[in-house]
Tab-separated table of C-alpha atoms and ligand atoms in Angstrom:
chain	number	residue	atom	x	y	z
A	948	MET	CA	20.180	1.940	-9.266
A	949	THR	CA	18.667	4.895	-11.123
A	950	GLN	CA	18.417	8.476	-8.804
A	951	SER	CA	15.910	10.246	-10.773
A	952	THR	CA	12.995	9.534	-13.293
A	953	LEU	CA	10.916	12.023	-14.790
A	954	LEU	CA	7.291	10.449	-16.243
A	955	TYR	CA	6.025	13.583	-18.745
A	956	ASN	CA	3.282	13.480	-21.209
A	957	ILE	CA	1.020	11.954	-19.140
A	958	GLY	CA	-2.167	11.625	-20.356
A	959	GLN	CA	-4.368	11.343	-16.849
A	960	LEU	CA	-2.639	11.549	-13.306
A	961	LEU	CA	-4.185	9.872	-10.521
A	962	THR	CA	-2.301	11.403	-7.266
A	963	MET	CA	-5.087	10.903	-4.942
A	964	ASP	CA	-2.973	13.571	-2.764
A	965	GLN	CA	-5.812	15.306	-1.590
A	966	TYR	CA	-6.888	13.096	1.518
A	967	GLU	CA	-5.868	12.922	4.684
A	968	GLY	CA	-8.152	10.187	5.970
A	969	PRO	CA	-10.032	7.165	4.298
A	970	VAL	CA	-12.807	8.282	1.530
A	971	ARG	CA	-15.856	8.363	2.818
A	972	GLY	CA	-19.453	7.507	1.191
A	973	LYS	CA	-20.146	10.354	-1.835
A	974	ASP	CA	-16.613	11.343	-1.362
A	975	MET	CA	-15.598	8.134	-3.224
A	976	GLY	CA	-17.351	9.088	-6.233
A	977	ASN	CA	-15.253	12.582	-6.829
A	978	LEU	CA	-11.748	11.997	-8.330
A	979	ASP	CA	-9.057	14.511	-8.732
A	980	VAL	CA	-7.699	14.018	-12.518
A	981	LYS	CA	-4.649	15.931	-13.486
A	982	GLU	CA	-4.214	16.353	-17.322
A	983	ASN	CA	-1.171	16.331	-19.201
A	984	TYR	CA	0.987	16.384	-16.079
A	985	ALA	CA	4.831	15.211	-15.203
A	986	VAL	CA	6.150	13.520	-12.194
A	987	LEU	CA	9.527	13.441	-11.314
A	988	MET	CA	11.132	10.793	-8.890
A	989	LYS	CA	14.140	11.114	-7.197
A	990	ASP	CA	16.187	8.583	-4.376
A	991	GLY	CA	13.208	6.759	-3.860
A	992	LYS	CA	10.659	9.407	-3.261
A	993	VAL	CA	8.223	11.504	-5.145
A	994	GLU	CA	10.228	14.951	-5.784
A	995	LYS	CA	7.912	17.299	-7.709
A	996	ILE	CA	4.329	16.986	-9.354
A	997	GLY	CA	3.101	19.678	-12.310
A	998	PRO	CA	2.028	20.230	-15.813
A	999	SER	CA	3.887	18.471	-18.118
A	1000	ASP	CA	5.231	21.597	-19.727
A	1001	GLU	CA	6.377	23.103	-17.011
A	1002	LEU	CA	8.614	20.046	-15.927
A	1003	ALA	CA	9.824	18.608	-18.982
A	1004	ASP	CA	13.087	19.975	-19.038
A	1005	THR	CA	13.709	19.052	-15.623
A	1006	GLN	CA	17.081	17.400	-15.045
A	1007	ALA	CA	16.636	13.571	-14.542
A	1008	ASP	CA	19.028	10.428	-14.810
A	1009	GLU	CA	15.758	8.642	-16.974
A	1010	LYS	CA	13.358	10.483	-19.160
A	1011	ILE	CA	10.102	8.529	-19.708
A	1012	ASP	CA	7.341	9.633	-22.187
A	1013	CYS	CA	4.363	8.410	-21.057
A	1014	GLN	CA	2.722	9.351	-24.113
A	1015	GLY	CA	-0.720	10.274	-22.829
A	1016	LYS	CA	-0.806	7.157	-20.900
A	1017	LEU	CA	-2.524	6.892	-17.609
A	1018	VAL	CA	-0.595	7.001	-14.201
A	1019	THR	CA	-1.879	6.451	-10.849
A	1020	PRO	CA	-0.522	5.397	-7.488
A	1021	GLY	CA	0.904	1.750	-6.990
A	1022	LEU	CA	-2.018	-0.188	-5.857
A	1023	VAL	CA	-2.676	-1.434	-2.351
A	1024	GLU	CA	-4.060	-4.869	-1.771
A	1025	PRO	CA	-5.391	-5.223	2.149
A	1026	HIS	CA	-6.713	-8.970	2.308
A	1027	THR	CA	-4.706	-11.848	1.123
A	1028	HIS	CA	-3.662	-14.987	2.586
A	1029	LEU	CA	-0.134	-15.341	0.796
A	1030	VAL	CA	2.233	-18.068	2.757
A	1031	PHE	CA	0.077	-21.250	2.386
A	1032	GLY	CA	1.384	-24.889	1.215
A	1033	GLY	CA	-0.169	-27.049	-1.967
A	1034	SER	CA	-3.080	-25.934	-3.762
A	1035	ARG	CA	-7.163	-27.040	-3.882
A	1036	GLU	CA	-7.543	-28.055	-7.652
A	1037	HIS	CA	-8.898	-31.428	-6.484
A	1038	GLU	CA	-11.909	-29.221	-4.878
A	1039	MET	CA	-13.135	-27.617	-8.135
A	1040	ALA	CA	-15.576	-30.381	-8.846
A	1041	LEU	CA	-16.990	-30.388	-5.717
A	1042	LYS	CA	-17.861	-26.853	-6.004
A	1043	GLN	CA	-19.318	-27.575	-9.308
A	1044	GLN	CA	-21.315	-30.299	-8.071
A	1045	GLY	CA	-22.542	-27.682	-5.571
A	1046	VAL	CA	-21.283	-28.751	-2.603
A	1047	PRO	CA	-21.272	-25.785	-0.579
A	1048	TYR	CA	-17.865	-24.088	1.005
A	1049	LEU	CA	-18.516	-24.666	4.732
A	1050	GLU	CA	-19.494	-28.514	3.715
A	1051	ILE	CA	-16.265	-29.213	2.300
A	1052	LEU	CA	-14.885	-27.598	5.292
A	1053	LYS	CA	-17.121	-29.424	7.471
A	1054	GLN	CA	-15.819	-32.935	5.833
A	1055	GLY	CA	-12.204	-32.062	6.622
A	1056	GLY	CA	-11.158	-30.579	3.121
A	1057	GLY	CA	-10.823	-26.714	2.483
A	1058	ILE	CA	-9.332	-24.516	4.693
A	1059	LEU	CA	-8.170	-27.913	6.762
A	1060	SER	CA	-6.834	-29.458	3.302
A	1061	THR	CA	-4.207	-26.448	3.229
A	1062	VAL	CA	-3.687	-26.970	6.784
A	1063	ARG	CA	-2.369	-30.082	5.818
A	1064	SER	CA	0.000	-29.142	3.641
A	1065	THR	CA	1.250	-25.742	5.077
A	1066	ARG	CA	2.198	-28.032	8.209
A	1067	LYS	CA	4.254	-30.228	5.869
A	1068	ALA	CA	5.955	-27.851	4.175
A	1069	SER	CA	9.175	-26.267	5.174
A	1070	GLU	CA	10.173	-22.742	5.762
A	1071	GLU	CA	11.962	-22.483	2.262
A	1072	GLU	CA	8.945	-24.509	0.374
A	1073	LEU	CA	6.832	-21.464	1.755
A	1074	TYR	CA	9.206	-18.766	1.063
A	1075	GLU	CA	9.906	-19.748	-2.270
A	1076	LYS	CA	6.138	-19.781	-3.243
A	1077	ALA	CA	5.288	-16.631	-1.294
A	1078	MET	CA	7.679	-14.683	-3.216
A	1079	PHE	CA	6.461	-16.402	-6.433
A	1080	HIS	CA	3.012	-15.298	-5.796
A	1081	LEU	CA	4.639	-11.592	-4.447
A	1082	ASN	CA	6.021	-11.155	-7.798
A	1083	ARG	CA	2.677	-12.236	-9.765
A	1084	MET	CA	1.115	-9.418	-7.521
A	1085	ALA	CA	3.838	-6.956	-8.180
A	1086	SER	CA	3.082	-7.290	-11.914
A	1087	TYR	CA	-0.750	-6.314	-11.551
A	1088	GLY	CA	-0.001	-3.248	-10.360
A	1089	ILE	CA	0.525	-3.728	-6.338
A	1090	THR	CA	3.524	-2.024	-4.083
A	1091	THR	CA	1.947	-2.647	-0.918
A	1092	MET	CA	-0.051	-5.628	0.495
A	1093	GLU	CA	-1.288	-7.283	3.589
A	1094	ALA	CA	-0.739	-11.232	4.147
A	1095	LYS	CA	-2.457	-13.545	7.138
A	1096	SER	CA	-0.940	-16.396	8.410
A	1097	GLY	CA	-4.233	-18.880	9.109
A	1098	TYR	CA	-2.993	-22.371	7.785
A	1099	GLY	CA	-1.501	-23.640	11.023
A	1100	MET	CA	-3.701	-23.262	13.564
A	1101	ASP	CA	-1.031	-24.936	15.708
A	1102	LYS	CA	1.939	-23.202	17.433
A	1103	GLU	CA	4.653	-24.170	15.079
A	1104	THR	CA	2.990	-23.637	12.043
A	1105	GLU	CA	1.501	-20.661	12.415
A	1106	LEU	CA	4.853	-18.598	13.698
A	1107	LYS	CA	6.383	-20.521	10.565
A	1108	GLN	CA	3.715	-18.702	8.249
A	1109	LEU	CA	4.582	-15.386	9.769
A	1110	ARG	CA	7.969	-15.967	10.054
A	1111	VAL	CA	7.929	-16.502	6.380
A	1112	ALA	CA	5.802	-12.995	5.791
A	1113	LYS	CA	8.317	-11.442	7.643
A	1114	LYS	CA	11.179	-12.759	5.442
A	1115	ALA	CA	9.493	-11.962	2.404
A	1116	GLY	CA	8.624	-8.300	3.171
A	1117	GLU	CA	12.295	-7.845	4.148
A	1118	ASN	CA	13.618	-9.523	0.692
A	1119	HIS	CA	10.662	-8.517	-1.646
A	1120	PRO	CA	10.699	-4.919	-2.551
A	1121	LEU	CA	7.015	-5.133	-2.108
A	1122	ASP	CA	5.676	-3.490	1.361
A	1123	LEU	CA	4.304	-6.365	3.395
A	1124	VAL	CA	1.883	-5.738	6.496
A	1125	SER	CA	1.303	-9.100	8.346
A	1126	THR	CA	-1.795	-10.290	10.148
A	1127	PHE	CA	-2.305	-13.160	12.785
A	1128	LEU	CA	-4.873	-15.245	11.480
A	1129	GLY	CA	-4.924	-18.325	14.281
A	1130	ALA	CA	-8.392	-18.383	14.827
A	1131	HIS	CA	-9.110	-19.466	10.761
A	1132	ALA	CA	-10.945	-22.945	11.243
A	1133	ILE	CA	-11.514	-25.716	14.094
A	1134	THR	CA	-9.173	-28.284	13.362
A	1135	GLU	CA	-9.827	-31.678	13.927
A	1136	GLU	CA	-8.077	-31.737	17.370
A	1137	TYR	CA	-9.977	-28.889	18.796
A	1138	LYS	CA	-13.529	-30.366	17.133
A	1139	GLU	CA	-15.026	-30.419	20.576
A	1140	ASN	CA	-13.577	-27.600	22.430
A	1141	PRO	CA	-13.310	-24.664	19.710
A	1142	GLU	CA	-12.185	-22.345	23.080
A	1143	ALA	CA	-9.252	-24.267	23.915
A	1144	LEU	CA	-8.070	-23.309	20.224
A	1145	LEU	CA	-8.060	-20.008	21.004
A	1146	ASP	CA	-6.766	-20.017	23.757
A	1147	GLU	CA	-3.639	-22.036	22.466
A	1148	MET	CA	-3.710	-19.005	19.631
A	1149	ALA	CA	-4.013	-16.567	22.258
A	1150	SER	CA	-1.265	-17.880	24.241
A	1151	LEU	CA	1.169	-16.659	21.147
A	1152	PHE	CA	0.087	-12.909	21.216
A	1153	ASP	CA	3.225	-12.150	23.516
A	1154	GLN	CA	5.566	-13.695	21.265
A	1155	ILE	CA	4.243	-12.218	18.207
A	1156	LYS	CA	4.619	-9.216	19.472
A	1157	GLU	CA	8.262	-9.586	20.812
A	1158	GLU	CA	9.203	-10.803	17.385
A	1159	ASP	CA	7.240	-8.105	15.532
A	1160	LEU	CA	5.653	-10.934	13.524
A	1161	ALA	CA	2.073	-9.480	12.884
A	1162	GLU	CA	0.527	-5.777	13.323
A	1163	PHE	CA	-3.237	-7.296	13.131
A	1164	VAL	CA	-5.260	-10.427	14.684
A	1165	ASP	CA	-7.962	-11.652	12.463
A	1166	ILE	CA	-10.527	-14.533	13.204
A	1167	PHE	CA	-13.219	-16.246	11.020
A	1168	THR	CA	-16.460	-15.899	12.164
A	1169	GLU	CA	-18.592	-17.563	10.502
A	1170	THR	CA	-21.235	-20.924	11.005
A	1171	GLY	CA	-19.393	-23.972	11.830
A	1172	VAL	CA	-16.036	-21.925	12.781
A	1173	PHE	CA	-16.233	-19.112	15.482
A	1174	THR	CA	-19.577	-17.524	16.864
A	1175	ILE	CA	-19.752	-14.102	17.866
A	1176	GLU	CA	-19.073	-14.633	21.610
A	1177	GLN	CA	-16.122	-16.601	20.660
A	1178	SER	CA	-14.917	-13.863	18.355
A	1179	ARG	CA	-15.418	-11.173	20.520
A	1180	ARG	CA	-13.472	-12.148	23.682
A	1181	TYR	CA	-10.336	-14.025	21.467
A	1182	LEU	CA	-10.515	-10.303	19.856
A	1183	GLN	CA	-10.637	-8.299	22.737
A	1184	LYS	CA	-7.862	-10.109	24.111
A	1185	ALA	CA	-5.550	-9.390	21.133
A	1186	LYS	CA	-6.806	-5.471	21.829
A	1187	ASP	CA	-5.891	-5.434	25.096
A	1188	LYS	CA	-2.464	-6.906	23.861
A	1189	GLY	CA	-2.200	-3.854	21.719
A	1190	PHE	CA	-2.985	-5.455	18.405
A	1191	ASP	CA	-5.036	-3.897	15.572
A	1192	LEU	CA	-8.076	-5.927	14.528
A	1193	LYS	CA	-9.733	-6.979	11.466
A	1194	MET	CA	-12.389	-9.644	10.948
A	1195	HIS	CA	-13.270	-12.071	8.225
A	1196	ALA	CA	-17.471	-11.141	8.946
A	1197	ASP	CA	-20.704	-11.856	7.451
A	1198	GLU	CA	-19.215	-13.779	4.504
A	1199	ILE	CA	-21.613	-16.557	4.050
A	1200	ASP	CA	-24.050	-16.048	7.072
A	1201	PRO	CA	-25.405	-12.927	8.546
A	1202	LEU	CA	-24.244	-13.375	12.474
A	1203	GLY	CA	-23.634	-9.622	13.118
A	1204	GLY	CA	-19.680	-9.548	12.385
A	1205	THR	CA	-19.777	-6.348	10.711
A	1206	GLN	CA	-21.621	-5.098	13.775
A	1207	LEU	CA	-18.956	-6.847	16.098
A	1208	ALA	CA	-16.321	-5.232	14.026
A	1209	VAL	CA	-17.613	-2.008	14.382
A	1210	GLU	CA	-18.147	-2.650	18.639
A	1211	LEU	CA	-14.504	-3.723	19.037
A	1212	GLY	CA	-12.983	-0.670	16.875
A	1213	ALA	CA	-11.578	-2.985	14.552
A	1214	THR	CA	-9.377	-1.182	11.566
A	1215	THR	CA	-11.517	-3.468	8.901
A	1216	GLY	CA	-14.513	-5.888	8.446
A	1217	ASP	CA	-13.789	-7.851	5.619
A	1218	HIS	CA	-15.993	-9.579	3.220
A	1219	LEU	CA	-19.556	-8.443	4.502
A	1220	ALA	CA	-21.269	-9.881	1.767
A	1221	VAL	CA	-24.472	-10.808	3.691
A	1222	SER	CA	-23.812	-7.709	6.265
A	1223	THR	CA	-27.444	-6.886	7.399
A	1224	ASP	CA	-29.182	-3.488	7.238
A	1225	GLU	CA	-28.315	-2.766	11.156
A	1226	GLY	CA	-24.827	-3.541	10.132
A	1227	ILE	CA	-24.346	-1.453	7.093
A	1228	LYS	CA	-26.027	1.675	9.169
A	1229	GLN	CA	-23.404	0.961	12.001
A	1230	LEU	CA	-20.278	0.249	9.641
A	1231	ALA	CA	-21.351	4.022	7.697
A	1232	GLU	CA	-21.320	5.732	11.125
A	1233	SER	CA	-17.756	3.900	12.335
A	1234	ASP	CA	-14.529	4.324	11.463
A	1235	THR	CA	-14.261	0.711	10.484
A	1236	ILE	CA	-13.280	0.148	6.887
A	1237	GLY	CA	-15.162	-2.479	4.609
A	1238	VAL	CA	-13.207	-4.476	2.916
A	1239	LEU	CA	-15.143	-5.878	0.191
A	1240	LEU	CA	-13.942	-9.417	-1.630
A	1241	PRO	CA	-16.024	-10.175	-4.822
A	1242	GLY	CA	-13.828	-12.138	-6.253
A	1243	THR	CA	-14.460	-14.825	-3.373
A	1244	ILE	CA	-18.427	-14.372	-3.967
A	1245	PHE	CA	-17.989	-15.088	-7.697
A	1246	TYR	CA	-15.479	-18.204	-7.309
A	1247	LEU	CA	-17.842	-19.735	-4.642
A	1248	GLY	CA	-20.417	-19.157	-7.347
A	1249	LYS	CA	-22.704	-16.972	-4.969
A	1250	GLY	CA	-25.841	-14.691	-6.052
A	1251	GLU	CA	-25.256	-12.217	-3.328
A	1252	PHE	CA	-22.234	-9.649	-3.845
A	1253	ALA	CA	-21.967	-7.286	-0.871
A	1254	ARG	CA	-23.732	-4.205	-1.081
A	1255	ALA	CA	-21.237	-1.789	-1.865
A	1256	ARG	CA	-23.929	0.958	-3.423
A	1257	LYS	CA	-25.956	0.658	-0.038
A	1258	MET	CA	-22.556	1.004	1.893
A	1259	ILE	CA	-21.172	4.095	0.172
A	1260	GLU	CA	-24.506	5.692	0.127
A	1261	GLU	CA	-24.709	5.464	3.906
A	1262	GLY	CA	-21.366	6.944	4.041
A	1263	ALA	CA	-18.667	4.041	4.787
A	1264	ALA	CA	-15.489	3.784	3.412
A	1265	ILE	CA	-14.690	1.015	1.107
A	1266	ALA	CA	-11.340	-0.872	0.196
A	1267	ILE	CA	-11.453	-3.990	-2.158
A	1268	SER	CA	-8.959	-6.917	-2.733
A	1269	THR	CA	-8.220	-9.930	-4.401
A	1270	ASP	CA	-8.603	-12.458	-0.887
A	1271	PHE	CA	-5.936	-14.305	-2.494
A	1272	ASN	CA	-6.003	-17.622	-1.240
A	1273	PRO	CA	-5.995	-21.462	-2.632
A	1274	GLY	CA	-9.614	-21.960	-1.910
A	1275	SER	CA	-12.329	-19.315	-2.013
A	1276	SER	CA	-10.135	-16.617	-4.390
A	1277	VAL	CA	-7.161	-18.129	-6.638
A	1278	THR	CA	-6.155	-14.776	-8.364
A	1279	GLU	CA	-3.690	-12.675	-7.676
A	1280	ASN	CA	-5.128	-10.159	-10.320
A	1281	ILE	CA	-6.394	-7.136	-8.629
A	1282	GLN	CA	-7.244	-5.252	-11.811
A	1283	LEU	CA	-10.131	-8.675	-12.412
A	1284	ILE	CA	-11.467	-7.743	-8.843
A	1285	MET	CA	-11.632	-3.823	-9.965
A	1286	SER	CA	-14.343	-5.399	-12.749
A	1287	LEU	CA	-15.808	-7.249	-10.549
A	1288	ALA	CA	-16.405	-4.360	-8.277
A	1289	ALA	CA	-17.936	-2.617	-11.288
A	1290	LEU	CA	-20.169	-5.424	-12.685
A	1291	LYS	CA	-21.295	-7.294	-9.545
A	1292	MET	CA	-21.194	-4.476	-6.868
A	1293	LYS	CA	-22.104	-1.570	-9.317
A	1294	MET	CA	-19.377	0.924	-7.828
A	1295	THR	CA	-18.129	3.341	-10.061
A	1296	PRO	CA	-14.621	3.817	-11.777
A	1297	GLU	CA	-13.920	6.464	-9.212
A	1298	GLU	CA	-14.977	4.669	-6.241
A	1299	ILE	CA	-13.053	1.648	-7.346
A	1300	TRP	CA	-10.228	4.018	-7.564
A	1301	HIS	CA	-10.217	5.056	-4.160
A	1302	ALA	CA	-10.814	1.338	-2.881
A	1303	VAL	CA	-7.381	-0.216	-4.281
A	1304	THR	CA	-5.523	2.972	-2.989
A	1305	VAL	CA	-6.127	5.495	-0.334
A	1306	ASN	CA	-8.544	3.422	1.159
A	1307	ALA	CA	-6.793	0.065	0.663
A	1308	ALA	CA	-4.186	1.726	2.522
A	1309	HIS	CA	-5.244	2.893	5.691
A	1310	ALA	CA	-7.341	-0.360	5.625
A	1311	ILE	CA	-3.899	-1.841	6.560
A	1312	ASN	CA	-2.626	1.271	8.458
A	1313	ARG	CA	-0.511	2.597	5.909
A	1314	GLY	CA	-2.258	5.511	4.893
A	1315	ASP	CA	0.912	7.534	5.730
A	1316	GLU	CA	2.634	5.937	3.288
A	1317	ALA	CA	1.017	4.190	0.502
A	1318	GLY	CA	-2.270	4.862	-2.074
A	1319	GLN	CA	-0.907	8.269	-2.916
A	1320	ILE	CA	1.277	9.992	-5.312
A	1321	LYS	CA	2.480	13.111	-2.984
A	1322	VAL	CA	5.707	14.925	-2.557
A	1323	GLY	CA	8.110	13.797	-0.126
A	1324	ARG	CA	6.366	10.169	-0.115
A	1325	LYS	CA	7.794	6.695	-1.082
A	1326	ALA	CA	7.634	6.825	-5.208
A	1327	ASP	CA	5.069	3.965	-5.465
A	1328	VAL	CA	4.043	4.562	-9.204
A	1329	VAL	CA	2.206	2.442	-11.980
A	1330	VAL	CA	2.047	3.523	-15.633
A	1331	TRP	CA	-0.772	2.020	-17.447
A	1332	ASP	CA	-1.034	0.658	-21.355
A	1333	ALA	CA	-4.420	2.754	-21.169
A	1334	THR	CA	-5.328	6.508	-21.672
A	1335	ASN	CA	-7.673	6.809	-18.774
A	1336	TYR	CA	-8.889	5.512	-15.506
A	1337	LEU	CA	-12.011	4.484	-16.887
A	1338	TYR	CA	-10.580	1.502	-18.780
A	1339	ILE	CA	-9.144	-0.317	-16.573
A	1340	PRO	CA	-12.346	-1.691	-14.619
A	1341	TYR	CA	-13.690	-2.079	-18.427
A	1342	HIS	CA	-11.634	-4.365	-20.075
A	1343	TYR	CA	-11.566	-7.164	-18.041
A	1344	GLY	CA	-9.896	-10.360	-16.631
A	1345	VAL	CA	-6.307	-8.901	-18.733
A	1346	ASN	CA	-2.768	-7.198	-17.189
A	1347	HIS	CA	-2.873	-3.636	-18.088
A	1348	VAL	CA	0.392	-2.865	-16.411
A	1349	ASN	CA	3.104	-1.044	-18.472
A	1350	THR	CA	5.194	-0.408	-15.599
A	1351	VAL	CA	5.465	-0.341	-12.019
A	1352	PHE	CA	7.784	2.077	-10.095
A	1353	LYS	CA	8.358	0.751	-6.406
A	1354	ALA	CA	10.012	3.453	-4.114
A	1355	GLY	CA	10.947	5.163	-7.743
A	1356	GLN	CA	12.770	2.051	-9.028
A	1357	LYS	CA	11.514	-0.074	-11.695
A	1358	LEU	CA	9.940	-3.295	-10.719
A	1359	PHE	CA	7.960	-4.820	-13.337
A	1360	GLU	CA	7.867	-3.961	-16.994
A	1361	ARG	CA	5.107	-5.255	-19.377
A	1362	GLY	CA	6.853	-7.991	-21.822
A	1363	ASP	CA	6.661	-7.884	-25.369
A	1364	LEU	CA	6.521	-10.912	-27.645
A	1365	LEU	CA	10.141	-12.187	-29.203
A	1366	VAL	CA	8.894	-12.548	-32.474
B	763	NIG	N1	-12.961	-17.052	4.569
B	763	NIG	C1	-12.402	-17.286	5.075
B	763	NIG	N2	-11.094	-17.201	4.791
B	763	NIG	C2	-10.071	-17.235	3.476
B	763	NIG	C3	-10.392	-18.717	2.560
B	763	NIG	C4	-9.518	-19.389	3.168
B	763	NIG	C5	-9.510	-20.729	2.312
B	763	NIG	O1	-10.468	-21.051	1.584
B	763	NIG	O2	-8.421	-21.384	2.101
B	763	NIG	C6	-11.472	-15.995	2.626
B	763	NIG	O3	-11.256	-14.978	3.149
B	763	NIG	O4	-12.360	-16.133	1.639
B	764	ZN	ZN1	-9.648	-13.816	4.154
């Protein structure tokens, strides 16, 4: 294990270290870029940050000449459905024929198809699969991320998913934050009585706390899934048990999920593709972070992307995410999402870098640990095959990572052709 590594000759360094809390509104547009810098990592932590010519002679086990490259904090991914069985490539044709996402779900496909595969899969199978996807996440520069359950919707399978996420977090170098999404769809058994499904899921809250299986509780508030009233009651129960809250809100129909997330003091409201003016106003005036998922809108072939410009102009704090899952956003490539945020939501590169670092970290309660390169903090750092931060959202669809460091150790290095 390398004890100390010096990265020198950094062309542009984004430390994002001037912030105490999430970055809101217009402040998301200001990026502090340090040029010709160096970072010393020692015993897993950031030891020194300074001009390259001042630190170049510092003793270190390994010295890496960054040759003018861009260096940033490890990226933070605040919304994934990491643990699931099977896949849904057979639904692609239905999507092409124009069958809407909620219609596929109504016919017993979509999320419910993944529920069937996840119920069948063993804990070992789910674990191997989750580790595979985690490796790929890391390869794109992600060093901390969230993982939801939500493909069980029976007690046994939900607990199985949460235990898999816990074990993956313990064994994989990435830091994982777990969310209980037992309220993700209405299964056949509960078609006539969704309240009973919510009661069943809520009956797991104590055990989830006792076994430390999740920090957040989440719900899919949507037409044909859970109503605003059902969501309010369920999330209030979760809050009373000491969970922090997240919501899949205003993704397809504007039911007012954004306002409910604010009303309940949720840490995040996620999707928000069709938030109303009133929803955006309330979000901007609240501490709730908007987690926008442009990959989902792109993948579902919908025209309406979340109104990031309005949200930022009104003063909201925004993060972005892959929403990695087997149905509505099948990608681990957060860099692609950065491009979609630029092209489809008109976010500026400066805003986008805030959205994948400091704000994403606050979106999963890791603002004090992740998303910034700061002396004394865990050394989660990415060296990019680019000389400036504008380049990553600009050159889309490929992986620009040169090297990922997690707690000061090399976690991923770009492979070269063998011939
Ligand atoms: N919209 C609800 N849940 C997921 C999709 C899950 C799935 O389709 O498997 C989402 O965030 O997009
Ligand atoms: Zn989701």
